[in-house]
Amino acid sequence: MVSTQPNQSPKALIVLRNVSKRYRRGLETIDVLSQVNLDIDAGEFVAFMGPSGSGKTTLLNLIGGLDVPDNGSIIIAGEEITGFSDSMLTAWRARHVGFVFQLYNLIPVLTAYQNVELPLLLTRLNKKSRKKHVETALSIVGLNDRMHHYPRQLSGGQEQRVAIARAIVSDPTFLLCDEPTGDLDRASANDILDLLQRLVSDYKKTVLMVTHDPMAAGKANAILHLDKGKLNSVSKGLATS
Amino acid sequence: MKWLPLLFANLKRKKTRSLMTLGSFIVAFFLYGLLATINDAFNQGIEIAGADRLVVRNRISLIMPLPESYKEQLKQIQGISGVTYGSWFGGVYKEERNFFPQFAIDTDTYRDMFPEYIIPDDQWKEFLKDREGCIVGKTLMNRFNWSLHDRIPIKASIYGGVWEFNICGIYSGKRKTDDTSQFWFHHKYLDERRQWGHGTVGWYYAKVDNPDNALRISETIDNRFANSPFETTTETEKSFAAGFVRQFGNIKLIIRSVGAVVFFTLILITGSNMAVSIRERTGEIAILKTLGMSRIRVLVLVLSESVLYALIGGGIGIGLAKLYTLGGDPTKGMLPLFYLSGYTIGSALTVAALVGITAGLIPAVNALNLRIADGLRRV
Ligand SMILES: Nc1ncnc2c1ncn2[C@@H]1O[C@H](COP(=O)(O)OP(=O)(O)OP(=O)(O)O)[C@@H](O)[C@H]1O
Ligand SMILES: [Mg+2]
């Protein structure tokens, strides 16, 4: 279940209560998010839409522990992360969140394999079990045969699949994808979206995705619309039409 | 260890820039190696000088002689356990540029005075029997490609004529730093053949029982010969060597000044290269932090990268310097102890690492403080 009302769903994985975030630019302050409430159950595939500058990235960064809100609390898997110190957040991210971005995703001087291995280098896993995990992740995204290619030797869609493999390799609690198809052509975008859908249906992952593309949003189970600092549910028919 | 692939991959990013950074380190540390070797060469004489040996010379000048009779008188002085003497011959082999020191020595006592020089017994015996015999240091043998039993003509600049010597023995040093570029022959032969200066010697060496008494005994010696036609100046071999080095001016200061300028420049070059290279990677560093890399790890990663440049470049530079010094003294005789020691290599690598850390510090701290949200937005 996905809800933008503070309805205390007992099994919600991701819970936001009265979360606000404002930025100060010179004399003026912009309320990017004001009093946002959100409940997302495990196993959901949620799309966030909204005009440019409406705060979608900001919201995702807060949920992913990349930034902290000015007010309100964020509770993930029963753990309130809002009071975490910087180093606690860092460790928490490594354990719970897989990130996929639109740009600058991969380290260009590392091969696909090495890129996917990166999050595992921060764990205690030995080389052999790292290899097993990396190969599994790459086979899920269908890139086992491109393991030793460098990012520049891959297409945009393939690069993004490597990024998804890296996001899932440490088996995180949920995935955050900020415009994962923003830079891709239709066909590659569809591949990526199918892959995300498959992660939800076959691997029981929870995925939160920001997108400008109604077609992409249509693949999600739920669509949320962000505008003027407020978050609203949208019926799927409305978004895709 | 598992981060090494990322570290090395980073070096391959901008090849020209990496090569230029490495190049600066190579040049700087080649220079470091050479300057340190020259500095050591000047000071090695002081380092290895025996603390229990005194040098007795004519008070007016080192080139003025002392009477041969002083030998017996020195032996009488309490605390002195051995006395030997030598004279400067001042010849060259074939031409002027083939300069090297030749000493006429007192064959009865010289070997006991300098136990750091090793000569096989049979060679020494043969030398004692041959009036025209000589003992040649290993380095000198190599320099002129001489072999045992060669007959060597030496042009005598002071005494005139060409003197021929038979190489009866080769000496080597107990320590790597011992001077093995000398040439010794019989003082008796010198006295026999020279036209003037009979009954005199160039200097004396006196061995003292206890180095603690060196100063007192030096004074005793100089007092003993005060107000005679041949007054003496006596000092330990160490301070004699130090005085010799001082003749060349303040070499250490010159070397340090050159070194400081080079290293200051090196830090600026490397520092700005690292800064540019890290700034270009702002997005990537944000990604690494996003994936859960801690601030301290980011700091270490950036510092390691600049230390890696420093150690590779510095290592190659000092290695080239070592190769260069293996060729031996480039001045052909002025710096007989031209040797790049393991200690110098070690200190060079330490200095390299410090330069690397200093140069990487600012970019590393910037990377550490980078806010992820900004890092992903920027560029
Ligand atoms: N560090 C910051 N300092 C000041 N203002 C900021 C900062 N980060 C974001 N903003 C502002 O906050 C607002 C929301 O930005 P955000 O990136 O979350 O929007 P978005 O919905 O992701 O937009 P887009 O669809 O273009 O990616 C924008 O007006 C932006 O200029
Ligand atoms: Mg955005």
mmCIF file of C-alpha atoms and ligand atoms in Angstrom, chain A residues 23-25 30 32 50-59 61 67 102 178-179 210 212 226, chain B residues 371 373-374 377, ligand 1:
data_model
loop_
_atom_site.group_PDB
_atom_site.id
_atom_site.type_symbol
_atom_site.label_atom_id
_atom_site.label_comp_id
_atom_site.label_asym_id
_atom_site.label_seq_id
_atom_site.Cartn_x
_atom_site.Cartn_y
_atom_site.Cartn_z
ATOM 1 C CA TYR A 23 16.701 25.981 0.877
ATOM 2 C CA ARG A 24 17.952 29.461 1.451
ATOM 3 C CA ARG A 25 19.273 31.309 -1.541
ATOM 4 C CA ILE A 30 12.254 28.165 -0.944
ATOM 5 C CA VAL A 32 10.839 22.652 -1.384
ATOM 6 C CA GLY A 50 6.188 16.560 -10.908
ATOM 7 C CA PRO A 51 7.509 19.633 -12.658
ATOM 8 C CA SER A 52 11.183 20.416 -12.757
ATOM 9 C CA GLY A 53 12.340 21.979 -9.535
ATOM 10 C CA SER A 54 9.418 20.603 -7.552
ATOM 11 C CA GLY A 55 11.706 18.746 -5.174
ATOM 12 C CA LYS A 56 11.632 15.141 -6.420
ATOM 13 C CA THR A 57 15.377 14.703 -6.150
ATOM 14 C CA THR A 58 15.332 16.409 -2.775
ATOM 15 C CA LEU A 59 12.692 13.971 -1.527
ATOM 16 C CA ASN A 61 17.822 12.241 -1.212
ATOM 17 C CA ASP A 67 20.485 14.734 2.984
ATOM 18 C CA GLN A 102 20.519 9.541 -14.402
ATOM 19 C CA ASP A 178 16.354 9.244 -9.958
ATOM 20 C CA GLU A 179 15.291 9.496 -13.609
ATOM 21 C CA VAL A 210 11.547 9.633 -10.086
ATOM 22 C CA HIS A 212 9.292 12.789 -16.105
ATOM 23 C CA LEU A 226 4.859 16.419 -6.185
ATOM 24 C CA ARG B 371 28.113 17.127 0.344
ATOM 25 C CA ALA B 373 23.616 16.147 -2.843
ATOM 26 C CA ASP B 374 25.835 18.964 -4.157
ATOM 27 C CA ARG B 377 24.112 18.111 -8.844
HETATM 28 N N1 LIG C 1 21.701 22.755 -2.436
HETATM 29 C C1 LIG C 1 20.715 23.556 -2.828
HETATM 30 N N2 LIG C 1 20.742 24.867 -2.530
HETATM 31 C C2 LIG C 1 19.743 25.689 -2.921
HETATM 32 N N3 LIG C 1 18.668 25.288 -3.598
HETATM 33 C C3 LIG C 1 18.563 24.008 -3.925
HETATM 34 C C4 LIG C 1 19.586 23.054 -3.565
HETATM 35 N N4 LIG C 1 19.214 21.857 -4.018
HETATM 36 C C5 LIG C 1 18.031 22.037 -4.636
HETATM 37 N N5 LIG C 1 17.640 23.301 -4.582
HETATM 38 C C6 LIG C 1 16.393 23.843 -5.129
HETATM 39 O O1 LIG C 1 15.324 23.071 -4.638
HETATM 40 C C7 LIG C 1 14.355 22.901 -5.614
HETATM 41 C C8 LIG C 1 14.079 21.421 -5.831
HETATM 42 O O2 LIG C 1 15.177 20.829 -6.471
HETATM 43 P P1 LIG C 1 15.158 19.307 -6.931
HETATM 44 O O3 LIG C 1 16.445 19.016 -7.548
HETATM 45 O O4 LIG C 1 14.743 18.476 -5.787
HETATM 46 O O5 LIG C 1 14.022 19.333 -8.022
HETATM 47 P P2 LIG C 1 13.569 18.168 -8.996
HETATM 48 O O6 LIG C 1 12.111 18.006 -8.823
HETATM 49 O O7 LIG C 1 14.435 16.987 -8.820
HETATM 50 O O8 LIG C 1 13.846 18.841 -10.399
HETATM 51 P P3 LIG C 1 14.261 18.133 -11.777
HETATM 52 O O9 LIG C 1 13.034 17.480 -12.287
HETATM 53 O O10 LIG C 1 14.696 19.251 -12.642
HETATM 54 O O11 LIG C 1 15.368 17.173 -11.466
HETATM 55 C C9 LIG C 1 14.848 23.618 -6.845
HETATM 56 O O12 LIG C 1 14.248 24.888 -6.896
HETATM 57 C C10 LIG C 1 16.319 23.743 -6.618
HETATM 58 O O13 LIG C 1 16.832 24.888 -7.261
#
